[in-house]
Every structure is written in C-alpha cells, then in structure tokens.
Amino acid sequence: MIEKLKGPGVKLLLGPRGSGKSTLMKLAYYDTLESDHVLPVYINYSHSLALEPLFHTQANALRLFRQWVLLKITVAVYETLKEVKFKATDEIVQRAAAAKSCIRDLERGIVPEVLEIETSPSEMIEFLESVTMATTRSRCVLLMDDAAHAFSLEQQREFFEIFRQLRSRKVAGKAAIYPGITSFSHSFNVGHEAEIIEAWYDPSEEYYLPLMKEIVRKRLGDEMIARLGSSFDEYISIIALAAFGQPRGFLNMLSDVIGDASTAKSVTRRRVLSAIDSYASYVDGVFMALADRLPRYKRFVTAGESIKSELISIAGEYNRGKPAEKRTQIVGIKEPLNAKFEKILQFFEYAGLARKIKSHSRGKIGVYQRYQIHSAVIYSGGGLGLGQNFTTAEIIRSLSNFDAHEYCKISPSRLLKDVVEGLSLDLPPCANCGVERSSAEQKFCMNCGSRLTEASLYEELLKKPIDTLPIPKKKIDGITKNTKIRFIQDIILDEAQTLLTVPRIGKIWSARIRNLAEEYVGV
C-alpha cells in the first residue's frame, strides 16, 4: 500500500474515519524523503472548512479556494526542501513566505483586495518539475491528506478538477478521501483518472491479529503489558476484532483498558467490554455528527439511526441460537434500492458503521447488496445474539466468522421503506419571509424574491456545545465545573491548556479532546 503511494500514477486512498489514511500518507512521505530519485510533498487540507464562510460573503470564493489549495502545495514544497536539507533559492523562500501569509489570512476570513501571490495548476506543475530537477530527482509525489473531506459539494468538485490537472510525466498526486460523501468533478472519472487504494485494514486477513499484537508490544512497555496477564492474547484479539480494522479505534480502546502509568489496576474482562461499548458509542456519534456537518441531510441521518437499529435487531434474530462460528455481521439488502436509501448506506460507510462488500446474486431470488456492520456496534447493540451468559472466547469466535456467504437477507420494505421514500433535504427557509425553498439549487425566494442565503457551517460548528463531541459525560461535567470552556471553539482556542486543570484529564485525554474538536470542525 505504501509502495503505491510512493510510486508513479495518480491514486486515491479510500477509508473511513480512523482507518489510518494520514498515518499511511506520512509513512510514505518519510520513507520517500530518503529516496534519491523521488521528491515527496506532503500537504494537509484539514483546515478546509475554515474557508467555507467565504462562500457566503465573497463572489469570487471559488477562485480564492483554488488559490488556497495550490498555495498549500507551495508551502509544503518548501518544508520538503528543509527536510532533505536542500538550500532553497531566495525566490522559493519568498514565494513560500507569501503563500503562508495568504493561507493564514484566508483561513481567518481575511480577503485582501489583491492576493500577494497567485498561481495556476499549469504553473504549479512547472514549479514542481523545476524543484524536482534542482534536487536531482526524477519525479515528484504529491501526498494530499484530508483531501475533499469537509469541503462543500462545490469545493470538492473544484478540488478534484485541480487534482486532475496536477499531473505530468514527473508529477503524480495521491489524495486521501472518505467513502460515501466525496463528490468528484464532472471531468474526473474514478478508475480512469486514478486508482483506488483501500486503506481500511481487513480483519479477515491472516496478518491482522498478529499485526495488532505487534503494535501493542511496540507501543507498551513490559509493565503495562503485564496488566493484561495471561489473558493478553484473548483481550487483544477481542479489542482488535471490535476495532473493525480501524487502528485509531484499536489504540483508543487499548488506552481505555490499560489506563496510564499511575493506574496500577490489572485489566479485567469487564473493563475490556466496557471499552468496546464506549467505542461503539463513539462510532455512532461520528455518524450522528453528520446531521451537524451536513445539515441539509439531517433527516437522512435521523432515518439512518433507526435503520441501523433495525439492521442490528434483524441480525440478532438471525444469529440467536446459532453456534458462535456461524454467527454473522453481514446483512444483505435486496436490490433495487432507491437513491435515498443508497445515500444513507453511503453515510454508514463514511462513519465506518458498515463496510460494503461485493454484491451477491441468489439467482431468481435476486441480488443482495452486502454490508458488514461494525464489530463493536453489532456487539454493543446485541446483534450477535449472544444472550446473557457468554464467554470472551465466544465473542471472539462470533466476530471471527468472515464467511461472506453467511449473511441475513433483508428486503428494503422491512427497513422503514415509507419513511425513506418520504425523505427530503432539510433546506433553510427564506430569511425574509420564512417560505421554504423548493430545491437546493434555488437562488431566490419564489414568494418575496429575496436572495436565499445559508448560515456558515464552519461558524455554526464552532458554536456547538462541547457535549456534541464523543467525550464521556463525567469528563464533560468536569470541564464544565472546573473551566470556562463551554463551546467547541473554546477548546480550539484553549492556548493556556486549562483542560489539564480538570481532575482525571491528563495529557493523553487533553490531547484526545483537542483532536476531537479540531477533527469535528476540520475533517
């Protein structure tokens, strides 16, 4: 996988939240820095949503956005030259300084009358090729992380039009994207323009459990591992399977189970299962947060939560009474599915709630779209049909059945068909007269003729209360009681690190909470 990111050709690194896309991008970057013939350039677009308010105030917002995308590359090239200890020319130093200043202003919502520096995709290609040649390397790899994640539909399409143009014999782009919510430009054809690389680890592969155990051994000292005692293999296996191939989830559960160095308690089965329940709530929270991040799809998210519960209930009925090795996480939904149902399933993929696998034809019975439900979510929701008195080994065997032909078959009519068919986009009414707009494309009110506007999504997300984030209630209560932090923007602006003054919040939890806040408004 990393070799493909380092190699020639345009690639799209696909995976849900927490699947390790950024880690793979950075590994490819640092590996390639040591190369004699490839110049890697790592660009992070996680602050893309900070430009979203411009689309409500500036007629030339798309042009400004295009410059922001390209200028980020200019700054990243300069950073690469510093990493490889190549002395940049005065022109490059000045160009990078001007680009950095322009980026900072745009992300703060400051729009100068005249941009200090402007460029185009073709000029950027010339710049990249000249720098590559100057460093005596034969080609350049653009590693574009957090690409087109939080961008609006308009921004996403513009980004991929730029991405399509940023290629030559010596320059190849790699972009990390999410499943389900990414929209490409009309001239960008996935498969033809770029190869898809799956970033999501597959728990069914033989390498998976040994890899997770090796990660534990490398990250934890002997003293911390000793807390797992003789149950090391059993506990790590269940945590790894519950992580559903997502390294971030695995490490977060491991952190919850092990605790920190000041905690001398040994690990118990109850603690392991509690960590899995907490992680299931986190995954569900990622999905529910889409109602805030994509407000026009709020009704789809609400319906999706009900559909998820119904799928887990159906899986529980199917699994109940079966031997552990015959239980399944896979549900098959009979085709055809209408576009609204497909959109909800795409949101499931984005959040990591479900993983789409190859459709299965049952001959005259029909074709089924198959989805594997997240391991932690199906366990926590009772979808494994385990009953009351089950062993840890029984959970492991239940989560280890990867037979794709063993799945419960469902008709869409059983899954709130009437509700789904009646779904519509949640569009804000006219601010002047209150009449609802008829479509997302409508520019003027059909009743009073006023120009239709929408509130800035970025600004709305910053104003969300901190309990919007998937943080345990006890920690929320502690933050509220001991600090003045009330909203997500307060966490992001907490330069004094007042979170560290809250009881039971140390450096690890403080960093995790800050990351959650930045991720909420960024990716």
Short mmCIF file of C-alpha atoms in Angstrom, two decimals:
data_model
loop_
_atom_site.label_atom_id
_atom_site.label_comp_id
_atom_site.label_asym_id
_atom_site.label_seq_id
_atom_site.Cartn_x
_atom_site.Cartn_y
_atom_site.Cartn_z
CA MET A 1 0.00 0.00 0.00
CA ILE A 2 2.76 2.44 0.97
CA GLU A 3 4.71 1.43 -2.13
CA LYS A 4 1.74 2.50 -4.29
CA LEU A 5 1.64 5.87 -2.53
CA LYS A 6 5.36 6.31 -3.19
CA GLY A 7 5.14 5.11 -6.78
CA PRO A 8 4.09 6.75 -10.05
CA GLY A 9 0.48 7.18 -11.15
CA VAL A 10 -2.49 9.01 -9.62
CA LYS A 11 -4.03 7.25 -6.58
CA LEU A 12 -7.00 7.78 -4.24
CA LEU A 13 -6.53 6.42 -0.72
CA LEU A 14 -10.02 5.42 0.43
CA GLY A 15 -11.11 4.74 4.00
CA PRO A 16 -13.49 5.89 6.78
CA ARG A 17 -12.61 7.91 9.85
CA GLY A 18 -9.82 6.30 11.86
CA SER A 19 -8.71 3.83 9.19
CA GLY A 20 -5.12 5.13 9.15
CA LYS A 21 -5.05 7.19 5.95
CA SER A 22 -2.99 10.00 7.49
CA THR A 23 -0.54 7.53 9.02
CA LEU A 24 -0.04 5.82 5.67
CA MET A 25 0.46 9.18 3.95
CA LYS A 26 3.07 10.27 6.49
CA LEU A 27 4.85 6.90 6.38
CA ALA A 28 5.05 7.20 2.60
CA TYR A 29 6.35 10.75 2.98
CA TYR A 30 9.12 9.97 5.46
CA ASP A 31 10.11 6.80 3.61
CA THR A 32 10.40 8.70 0.34
CA LEU A 33 12.43 11.55 1.88
CA GLU A 34 15.35 9.11 1.96
CA SER A 35 14.94 8.30 -1.73
CA ASP A 36 17.50 9.51 -4.26
CA HIS A 37 15.05 9.76 -7.15
CA VAL A 38 11.63 10.78 -5.70
CA LEU A 39 10.73 14.14 -4.13
CA PRO A 40 7.74 13.75 -1.75
CA VAL A 41 5.48 16.71 -0.90
CA TYR A 42 3.00 16.22 1.97
CA ILE A 43 0.03 18.62 2.08
CA ASN A 44 -2.64 18.59 4.79
CA TYR A 45 -6.03 20.13 3.94
CA SER A 46 -7.66 19.55 7.34
CA HIS A 47 -8.50 23.28 7.76
CA SER A 48 -10.53 23.37 4.56
CA LEU A 49 -13.79 24.16 6.34
CA ALA A 50 -12.28 27.43 7.61
CA LEU A 51 -12.72 28.77 4.07
CA GLU A 52 -16.41 27.83 3.96
CA PRO A 53 -17.63 31.24 5.32
CA LEU A 54 -16.09 32.91 2.23
CA PHE A 55 -18.66 31.13 0.07
CA HIS A 56 -21.37 33.14 1.84
CA THR A 57 -19.68 36.51 1.54
CA GLN A 58 -17.39 36.52 -1.50
CA ALA A 59 -18.50 36.33 -5.13
CA ASN A 60 -15.02 35.03 -6.07
CA ALA A 61 -14.90 32.36 -3.34
CA LEU A 62 -14.08 29.54 -5.76
CA ARG A 63 -11.08 31.46 -7.09
CA LEU A 64 -9.87 32.08 -3.54
CA PHE A 65 -10.38 28.43 -2.68
CA ARG A 66 -8.39 27.37 -5.75
CA GLN A 67 -5.51 29.61 -4.69
CA TRP A 68 -5.63 28.22 -1.15
CA VAL A 69 -5.35 24.63 -2.48
CA LEU A 70 -2.39 25.49 -4.71
CA LEU A 71 -0.59 27.75 -2.22
CA LYS A 72 -0.70 24.98 0.38
CA ILE A 73 1.43 22.97 -2.07
CA THR A 74 3.94 25.83 -2.35
CA VAL A 75 4.45 25.90 1.42
CA ALA A 76 4.69 22.09 1.54
CA VAL A 77 7.42 22.09 -1.14
CA TYR A 78 9.48 24.49 0.98
CA GLU A 79 9.01 22.23 4.03
CA THR A 80 10.20 19.22 2.00
CA LEU A 81 13.32 21.07 0.88
CA LYS A 82 14.13 21.78 4.53
CA GLU A 83 13.63 18.10 5.37
CA VAL A 84 16.03 16.94 2.64
CA LYS A 85 18.47 19.72 3.64
CA PHE A 86 18.39 21.33 0.20
CA LYS A 87 19.09 25.08 0.25
CA ALA A 88 16.07 26.78 -1.31
CA THR A 89 16.61 29.73 -3.61
CA ASP A 90 15.63 33.21 -2.43
CA GLU A 91 12.75 33.08 -4.90
CA ILE A 92 11.34 29.90 -3.32
CA VAL A 93 11.80 31.28 0.21
CA GLN A 94 9.94 34.48 -0.68
CA ARG A 95 7.26 32.55 -2.56
CA ALA A 96 6.67 30.23 0.43
CA ALA A 97 6.51 33.17 2.87
CA ALA A 98 3.95 34.98 0.70
CA ALA A 99 1.92 31.77 0.30
CA LYS A 100 1.93 31.14 4.06
CA SER A 101 0.73 34.68 4.76
CA CYS A 102 -2.06 34.38 2.17
CA ILE A 103 -3.18 30.99 3.57
CA ARG A 104 -3.29 32.37 7.11
CA ASP A 105 -5.43 35.33 6.02
CA LEU A 106 -7.87 33.21 4.01
CA GLU A 107 -8.35 30.75 6.89
CA ARG A 108 -9.14 33.69 9.18
CA GLY A 109 -11.68 35.04 6.69
CA ILE A 110 -9.49 38.00 5.69
CA VAL A 111 -9.65 38.68 1.94
CA PRO A 112 -7.12 41.21 0.59
CA GLU A 113 -8.09 43.38 -2.35
CA VAL A 114 -5.22 41.83 -4.33
CA LEU A 115 -3.67 38.47 -3.47
CA GLU A 116 0.06 38.80 -2.82
CA ILE A 117 0.70 35.63 -4.78
CA GLU A 118 -1.39 33.70 -7.31
CA THR A 119 -0.74 30.61 -9.38
CA SER A 120 -2.47 28.06 -11.61
CA PRO A 121 -2.27 24.27 -11.93
CA SER A 122 -0.05 24.52 -15.02
CA GLU A 123 2.30 26.98 -13.28
CA MET A 124 2.36 24.72 -10.24
CA ILE A 125 3.38 21.76 -12.44
CA GLU A 126 6.25 23.84 -13.87
CA PHE A 127 7.29 24.84 -10.34
CA LEU A 128 7.22 21.24 -9.07
CA GLU A 129 9.17 19.95 -12.05
CA SER A 130 11.83 22.65 -11.71
CA VAL A 131 12.28 21.96 -7.98
CA THR A 132 12.42 18.20 -8.66
CA MET A 133 15.12 18.74 -11.28
CA ALA A 134 17.06 21.09 -8.99
CA THR A 135 17.20 18.38 -6.32
CA THR A 136 18.46 15.90 -8.98
CA ARG A 137 15.41 13.69 -8.51
CA SER A 138 13.46 12.22 -11.40
CA ARG A 139 9.87 12.63 -10.21
CA CYS A 140 7.63 14.24 -7.59
CA VAL A 141 4.85 12.69 -5.49
CA LEU A 142 2.09 14.92 -4.04
CA LEU A 143 0.63 13.34 -0.89
CA MET A 144 -2.62 15.29 -0.35
CA ASP A 145 -4.02 14.36 3.05
CA ASP A 146 -7.55 15.15 4.27
CA ALA A 147 -8.44 15.91 0.66
CA ALA A 148 -12.09 16.71 -0.11
CA HIS A 149 -13.36 15.55 3.29
CA ALA A 150 -15.11 18.53 4.77
CA PHE A 151 -15.24 20.51 1.54
CA SER A 152 -18.69 21.52 0.38
CA LEU A 153 -20.01 19.90 -2.79
CA GLU A 154 -18.81 22.91 -4.78
CA GLN A 155 -15.39 22.84 -3.12
CA GLN A 156 -14.99 19.09 -3.62
CA ARG A 157 -15.64 19.32 -7.34
CA GLU A 158 -13.24 22.25 -7.68
CA PHE A 159 -10.57 20.37 -5.71
CA PHE A 160 -10.76 17.33 -7.97
CA GLU A 161 -10.63 19.49 -11.07
CA ILE A 162 -7.36 20.93 -9.71
CA PHE A 163 -6.21 17.43 -8.71
CA ARG A 164 -6.90 16.16 -12.23
CA GLN A 165 -4.73 18.91 -13.71
CA LEU A 166 -1.82 18.41 -11.29
CA ARG A 167 -0.17 15.55 -13.14
CA SER A 168 2.57 15.11 -15.67
CA ARG A 169 5.24 12.57 -16.55
CA LYS A 170 7.18 13.75 -13.50
CA VAL A 171 4.35 14.68 -11.08
CA ALA A 172 1.71 12.33 -9.62
CA GLY A 173 -0.88 13.15 -6.99
CA LYS A 174 -2.22 10.90 -4.22
CA ALA A 175 -5.33 12.05 -2.32
CA ALA A 176 -6.85 10.62 0.87
CA ILE A 177 -10.65 10.52 0.68
CA TYR A 178 -13.69 9.18 2.55
CA PRO A 179 -16.20 6.73 1.09
CA GLY A 180 -19.78 7.85 0.60
CA ILE A 181 -19.51 11.64 0.80
CA THR A 182 -16.85 12.56 -1.77
CA SER A 183 -18.05 14.27 -4.95
CA PHE A 184 -15.74 14.41 -7.96
CA SER A 185 -15.68 16.97 -10.77
CA HIS A 186 -17.66 16.10 -13.91
CA SER A 187 -14.43 15.53 -15.85
CA PHE A 188 -12.84 13.34 -13.15
CA ASN A 189 -13.55 9.64 -13.71
CA VAL A 190 -12.54 7.37 -10.85
CA GLY A 191 -10.84 4.26 -12.19
CA HIS A 192 -9.80 6.03 -15.38
CA GLU A 193 -8.24 9.12 -13.80
CA ALA A 194 -6.99 7.42 -10.63
CA GLU A 195 -6.58 4.03 -9.00
CA ILE A 196 -8.44 3.39 -5.73
CA ILE A 197 -6.34 2.07 -2.82
CA GLU A 198 -8.29 0.63 0.12
CA ALA A 199 -6.82 1.97 3.38
CA TRP A 200 -9.16 0.03 5.68
CA TYR A 201 -7.45 -2.99 7.27
CA ASP A 202 -9.36 -6.22 6.73
CA PRO A 203 -9.84 -8.22 9.98
CA SER A 204 -10.41 -11.38 7.92
CA GLU A 205 -6.81 -11.39 6.68
CA GLU A 206 -4.29 -13.62 8.44
CA TYR A 207 -1.93 -10.71 9.05
CA TYR A 208 -4.48 -8.65 11.03
CA LEU A 209 -4.40 -10.07 14.58
CA PRO A 210 -0.60 -10.65 14.60
CA LEU A 211 -0.14 -7.04 13.39
CA MET A 212 -2.34 -5.63 16.17
CA LYS A 213 -0.49 -7.67 18.79
CA GLU A 214 2.84 -6.46 17.42
CA ILE A 215 1.62 -2.85 17.69
CA VAL A 216 0.79 -3.47 21.36
CA ARG A 217 4.22 -4.91 22.08
CA LYS A 218 5.95 -1.97 20.41
CA ARG A 219 3.82 0.76 21.99
CA LEU A 220 3.55 -0.58 25.54
CA GLY A 221 6.30 -1.42 27.96
CA ASP A 222 6.53 -4.77 29.73
CA GLU A 223 4.98 -3.28 32.88
CA MET A 224 1.86 -2.11 31.02
CA ILE A 225 1.53 -5.36 29.07
CA ALA A 226 1.81 -7.26 32.36
CA ARG A 227 -1.57 -5.79 33.39
CA LEU A 228 -3.18 -7.98 30.72
CA GLY A 229 -1.71 -11.04 32.41
CA SER A 230 -2.41 -14.48 30.98
CA SER A 231 -5.38 -13.06 29.07
CA PHE A 232 -3.12 -10.99 26.74
CA ASP A 233 -3.97 -12.92 23.55
CA GLU A 234 -7.67 -13.14 24.36
CA TYR A 235 -8.13 -9.48 25.32
CA ILE A 236 -6.04 -8.06 22.46
CA SER A 237 -7.87 -10.29 19.98
CA ILE A 238 -11.30 -9.09 21.07
CA ILE A 239 -10.21 -5.43 21.07
CA ALA A 240 -8.65 -5.81 17.61
CA LEU A 241 -11.74 -7.50 16.19
CA ALA A 242 -14.01 -4.88 17.78
CA ALA A 243 -11.89 -2.15 16.15
CA PHE A 244 -13.16 -3.39 12.76
CA GLY A 245 -9.83 -2.81 11.03
CA GLN A 246 -9.51 0.79 12.28
CA PRO A 247 -6.16 1.41 14.05
CA ARG A 248 -7.32 4.58 15.82
CA GLY A 249 -10.25 2.77 17.41
CA PHE A 250 -7.96 -0.09 18.46
CA LEU A 251 -5.48 2.27 20.13
CA ASN A 252 -8.22 4.29 21.85
CA MET A 253 -9.80 1.13 23.29
CA LEU A 254 -6.38 -0.12 24.35
CA SER A 255 -5.72 3.20 26.12
CA ASP A 256 -9.06 2.95 27.95
CA VAL A 257 -8.35 -0.63 29.00
CA ILE A 258 -4.74 -0.21 30.12
CA GLY A 259 -5.05 3.25 31.67
CA ASP A 260 -1.93 5.33 32.40
CA ALA A 261 1.23 4.67 34.37
CA SER A 262 -0.34 5.98 37.59
CA THR A 263 -3.07 3.31 37.43
CA ALA A 264 -1.85 0.08 38.96
CA LYS A 265 -5.03 -1.90 38.43
CA SER A 266 -4.91 -5.09 36.39
CA VAL A 267 -7.14 -5.40 33.35
CA THR A 268 -10.48 -7.18 33.77
CA ARG A 269 -12.90 -8.65 31.25
CA ARG A 270 -15.50 -6.13 32.37
CA ARG A 271 -13.13 -3.27 31.58
CA VAL A 272 -12.44 -4.65 28.11
CA LEU A 273 -16.15 -4.99 27.28
CA SER A 274 -16.83 -1.51 28.69
CA ALA A 275 -14.16 -0.07 26.37
CA ILE A 276 -15.86 -1.77 23.40
CA ASP A 277 -19.23 -0.30 24.41
CA SER A 278 -17.66 3.17 24.65
CA TYR A 279 -16.07 2.79 21.24
CA ALA A 280 -19.39 1.69 19.74
CA SER A 281 -20.93 4.90 21.11
CA TYR A 282 -18.09 6.89 19.54
CA VAL A 283 -18.66 5.32 16.10
CA ASP A 284 -22.38 6.01 16.39
CA GLY A 285 -21.53 9.58 17.40
CA VAL A 286 -19.43 10.04 14.25
CA PHE A 287 -22.47 9.07 12.20
CA MET A 288 -24.90 11.26 14.15
CA ALA A 289 -22.50 14.22 13.84
CA LEU A 290 -23.22 14.20 10.11
CA ALA A 291 -26.50 15.94 10.96
CA ASP A 292 -24.40 18.95 12.04
CA ARG A 293 -21.69 18.64 9.39
CA LEU A 294 -24.14 18.11 6.52
CA PRO A 295 -27.24 19.92 7.84
CA ARG A 296 -29.28 19.50 4.67
CA TYR A 297 -29.08 15.71 5.23
CA LYS A 298 -30.25 15.88 8.84
CA ARG A 299 -33.43 13.86 8.12
CA PHE A 300 -31.37 11.19 6.34
CA VAL A 301 -29.15 10.82 9.42
CA THR A 302 -32.16 10.53 11.73
CA ALA A 303 -33.68 7.85 9.50
CA GLY A 304 -30.28 6.16 9.26
CA GLU A 305 -30.05 5.78 13.03
CA SER A 306 -33.39 3.95 13.03
CA ILE A 307 -32.33 1.78 10.10
CA LYS A 308 -29.07 0.90 11.87
CA SER A 309 -31.02 -0.22 14.95
CA GLU A 310 -33.35 -2.30 12.78
CA LEU A 311 -30.42 -3.95 10.97
CA ILE A 312 -28.84 -4.90 14.29
CA SER A 313 -32.17 -6.24 15.56
CA ILE A 314 -32.60 -8.37 12.42
CA ALA A 315 -29.02 -9.64 12.74
CA GLY A 316 -29.72 -10.54 16.38
CA GLU A 317 -32.76 -12.60 15.36
CA TYR A 318 -30.70 -14.35 12.67
CA ASN A 319 -27.76 -15.12 14.99
CA ARG A 320 -29.69 -16.16 18.07
CA GLY A 321 -29.29 -19.87 18.81
CA LYS A 322 -26.58 -20.39 16.20
CA PRO A 323 -23.14 -21.72 17.18
CA ALA A 324 -20.60 -18.91 17.58
CA GLU A 325 -18.70 -19.78 14.40
CA LYS A 326 -21.92 -19.49 12.35
CA ARG A 327 -22.93 -16.02 13.56
CA THR A 328 -22.51 -13.15 11.13
CA GLN A 329 -22.03 -9.38 10.99
CA ILE A 330 -23.09 -9.24 7.35
CA VAL A 331 -26.52 -8.14 6.17
CA GLY A 332 -27.71 -8.40 2.58
CA ILE A 333 -30.26 -5.84 1.37
CA LYS A 334 -32.17 -6.91 -1.71
CA GLU A 335 -31.88 -4.75 -4.81
CA PRO A 336 -33.17 -2.44 -6.13
CA LEU A 337 -32.52 0.28 -3.54
CA ASN A 338 -33.72 3.80 -4.20
CA ALA A 339 -31.26 6.70 -4.24
CA LYS A 340 -32.24 7.91 -0.75
CA PHE A 341 -31.58 4.51 0.76
CA GLU A 342 -28.22 4.39 -1.07
CA LYS A 343 -27.29 7.79 0.39
CA ILE A 344 -27.94 6.58 3.96
CA LEU A 345 -25.78 3.50 3.33
CA GLN A 346 -23.03 5.75 1.96
CA PHE A 347 -23.15 7.73 5.20
CA PHE A 348 -22.76 4.43 7.08
CA GLU A 349 -19.57 3.81 5.10
CA TYR A 350 -18.23 7.31 5.82
CA ALA A 351 -18.68 6.87 9.56
CA GLY A 352 -17.30 3.32 9.49
CA LEU A 353 -20.64 1.96 10.74
CA ALA A 354 -20.67 -0.52 7.87
CA ARG A 355 -18.33 -1.77 5.19
CA LYS A 356 -19.64 -2.54 1.72
CA ILE A 357 -18.56 -5.85 0.26
CA LYS A 358 -19.25 -7.39 -3.14
CA SER A 359 -22.93 -7.82 -4.08
CA HIS A 360 -24.20 -11.41 -4.17
CA SER A 361 -26.59 -12.87 -6.73
CA ARG A 362 -29.05 -15.51 -5.50
CA GLY A 363 -30.28 -16.33 -8.98
CA LYS A 364 -34.05 -15.96 -9.32
CA ILE A 365 -34.30 -14.82 -5.71
CA GLY A 366 -32.46 -11.61 -6.59
CA VAL A 367 -29.24 -9.68 -5.99
CA TYR A 368 -28.26 -8.54 -2.49
CA GLN A 369 -26.05 -5.59 -1.61
CA ARG A 370 -23.95 -6.82 1.31
CA TYR A 371 -22.72 -4.71 4.20
CA GLN A 372 -20.63 -5.81 7.16
CA ILE A 373 -21.79 -4.00 10.31
CA HIS A 374 -19.10 -2.54 12.58
CA SER A 375 -17.98 -5.21 15.08
CA ALA A 376 -18.19 -3.02 18.20
CA VAL A 377 -21.57 -1.63 17.17
CA ILE A 378 -23.17 -5.01 16.45
CA TYR A 379 -21.78 -6.47 19.70
CA SER A 380 -22.88 -3.49 21.81
CA GLY A 381 -26.33 -3.47 20.20
CA GLY A 382 -26.93 -7.19 20.83
CA GLY A 383 -26.75 -8.10 17.15
CA LEU A 384 -24.54 -11.13 17.74
CA GLY A 385 -27.34 -12.92 19.60
CA LEU A 386 -25.01 -13.85 22.48
CA GLY A 387 -27.60 -13.87 25.24
CA GLN A 388 -26.73 -13.21 28.89
CA ASN A 389 -24.00 -15.66 29.88
CA PHE A 390 -21.32 -15.69 27.20
CA THR A 391 -17.57 -16.17 27.35
CA THR A 392 -14.87 -13.95 25.87
CA ALA A 393 -13.88 -16.83 23.60
CA GLU A 394 -17.47 -16.96 22.31
CA ILE A 395 -17.36 -13.28 21.30
CA ILE A 396 -14.04 -13.81 19.53
CA ARG A 397 -15.38 -16.80 17.57
CA SER A 398 -18.56 -14.84 16.71
CA LEU A 399 -16.56 -11.87 15.40
CA SER A 400 -14.17 -14.17 13.51
CA ASN A 401 -16.74 -15.58 11.09
CA PHE A 402 -15.74 -13.92 7.81
CA ASP A 403 -17.74 -16.17 5.50
CA ALA A 404 -19.28 -13.63 3.08
CA HIS A 405 -21.92 -16.18 2.02
CA GLU A 406 -23.23 -16.41 5.59
CA TYR A 407 -25.47 -13.37 5.88
CA CYS A 408 -29.02 -12.43 6.79
CA LYS A 409 -31.14 -11.40 3.82
CA ILE A 410 -33.40 -8.36 4.15
CA SER A 411 -35.96 -6.70 1.94
CA PRO A 412 -35.78 -2.86 1.87
CA SER A 413 -39.51 -2.81 2.63
CA ARG A 414 -38.69 -4.05 6.14
CA LEU A 415 -36.39 -1.09 6.74
CA LEU A 416 -38.71 1.91 7.10
CA LYS A 417 -39.42 1.99 3.37
CA ASP A 418 -42.18 4.59 3.67
CA VAL A 419 -40.03 6.83 5.86
CA VAL A 420 -37.05 6.65 3.48
CA GLU A 421 -39.15 7.34 0.38
CA GLY A 422 -40.63 10.40 2.08
CA LEU A 423 -37.24 11.90 2.97
CA SER A 424 -36.31 15.32 1.64
CA LEU A 425 -33.36 17.64 2.10
CA ASP A 426 -33.56 19.89 5.16
CA LEU A 427 -33.19 23.29 3.47
CA PRO A 428 -33.30 26.57 5.42
CA PRO A 429 -36.35 28.77 4.62
CA CYS A 430 -36.16 32.27 3.23
CA ALA A 431 -34.70 34.56 5.92
CA ASN A 432 -37.02 37.39 4.81
CA CYS A 433 -40.48 35.78 4.63
CA GLY A 434 -39.97 32.27 6.06
CA VAL A 435 -41.23 30.38 2.99
CA GLU A 436 -39.46 27.05 2.39
CA ARG A 437 -37.26 26.77 -0.68
CA SER A 438 -38.22 24.16 -3.26
CA SER A 439 -34.74 22.86 -4.10
CA ALA A 440 -31.10 23.08 -3.07
CA GLU A 441 -30.26 24.91 -6.31
CA GLN A 442 -32.84 27.70 -5.77
CA LYS A 443 -31.14 31.10 -5.56
CA PHE A 444 -34.12 33.43 -4.96
CA CYS A 445 -37.30 33.10 -2.90
CA MET A 446 -40.31 32.28 -5.06
CA ASN A 447 -42.56 34.22 -2.66
CA CYS A 448 -40.76 37.54 -2.00
CA GLY A 449 -37.88 37.44 -4.47
CA SER A 450 -35.18 37.87 -1.81
CA ARG A 451 -31.79 36.26 -2.38
CA LEU A 452 -31.59 32.98 -0.47
CA THR A 453 -28.62 32.57 1.87
CA GLU A 454 -27.37 29.94 4.28
CA ALA A 455 -25.55 30.35 7.56
CA SER A 456 -21.86 29.46 7.61
CA LEU A 457 -21.47 25.78 8.53
CA TYR A 458 -17.98 26.41 9.94
CA GLU A 459 -19.20 29.15 12.27
CA GLU A 460 -22.17 27.03 13.35
CA LEU A 461 -19.88 24.09 14.20
CA LEU A 462 -17.60 26.31 16.30
CA LYS A 463 -20.63 27.37 18.36
CA LYS A 464 -21.69 23.80 19.17
CA PRO A 465 -21.58 22.86 22.90
CA ILE A 466 -18.75 20.58 23.99
CA ASP A 467 -21.13 17.71 24.77
CA THR A 468 -21.58 17.41 20.99
CA LEU A 469 -18.18 15.68 20.95
CA PRO A 470 -17.96 11.95 21.79
CA ILE A 471 -16.47 12.57 25.25
CA PRO A 472 -17.58 10.66 28.40
CA LYS A 473 -20.20 12.57 30.41
CA LYS A 474 -18.04 12.58 33.57
CA LYS A 475 -15.29 14.39 31.70
CA ILE A 476 -17.80 16.88 30.22
CA ASP A 477 -19.11 17.56 33.74
CA GLY A 478 -15.55 18.03 34.99
CA ILE A 479 -14.73 20.51 32.21
CA THR A 480 -17.93 22.49 32.86
CA LYS A 481 -17.33 22.59 36.61
CA ASN A 482 -13.64 23.49 36.57
CA THR A 483 -13.19 25.69 33.47
CA LYS A 484 -14.97 28.32 31.38
CA ILE A 485 -14.92 26.03 28.34
CA ARG A 486 -18.46 25.63 27.00
CA PHE A 487 -18.22 25.51 23.21
CA ILE A 488 -16.05 23.72 20.67
CA GLN A 489 -14.30 26.95 19.72
CA ASP A 490 -13.27 27.34 23.39
CA ILE A 491 -11.36 24.05 23.17
CA ILE A 492 -9.64 25.06 19.93
CA LEU A 493 -8.67 28.46 21.41
CA ASP A 494 -7.51 26.96 24.74
CA GLU A 495 -3.86 28.03 24.38
CA ALA A 496 -3.42 28.01 28.19
CA GLN A 497 -4.33 24.29 28.23
CA THR A 498 -6.88 24.76 31.02
CA LEU A 499 -8.15 21.24 30.26
CA LEU A 500 -5.15 19.98 32.24
CA THR A 501 -6.58 21.61 35.38
CA VAL A 502 -9.63 19.31 35.25
CA PRO A 503 -9.46 16.27 37.57
CA ARG A 504 -8.96 12.98 35.68
CA ILE A 505 -7.91 14.77 32.48
CA GLY A 506 -4.17 14.41 31.89
CA LYS A 507 -2.02 14.94 28.83
CA ILE A 508 -3.48 11.96 26.95
CA TRP A 509 -7.14 12.93 27.41
CA SER A 510 -6.39 16.63 26.90
CA ALA A 511 -4.77 15.86 23.54
CA ARG A 512 -7.61 13.50 22.60
CA ILE A 513 -10.29 16.12 23.39
CA ARG A 514 -8.45 18.79 21.40
CA ASN A 515 -8.04 16.39 18.46
CA LEU A 516 -11.76 15.57 18.57
CA ALA A 517 -12.63 19.29 18.49
CA GLU A 518 -10.27 20.06 15.61
CA GLU A 519 -11.46 16.99 13.73
CA TYR A 520 -15.09 18.00 14.25
CA VAL A 521 -14.62 21.34 12.51
CA GLY A 522 -11.87 20.23 10.17
CA VAL A 523 -12.25 16.78 8.61
#
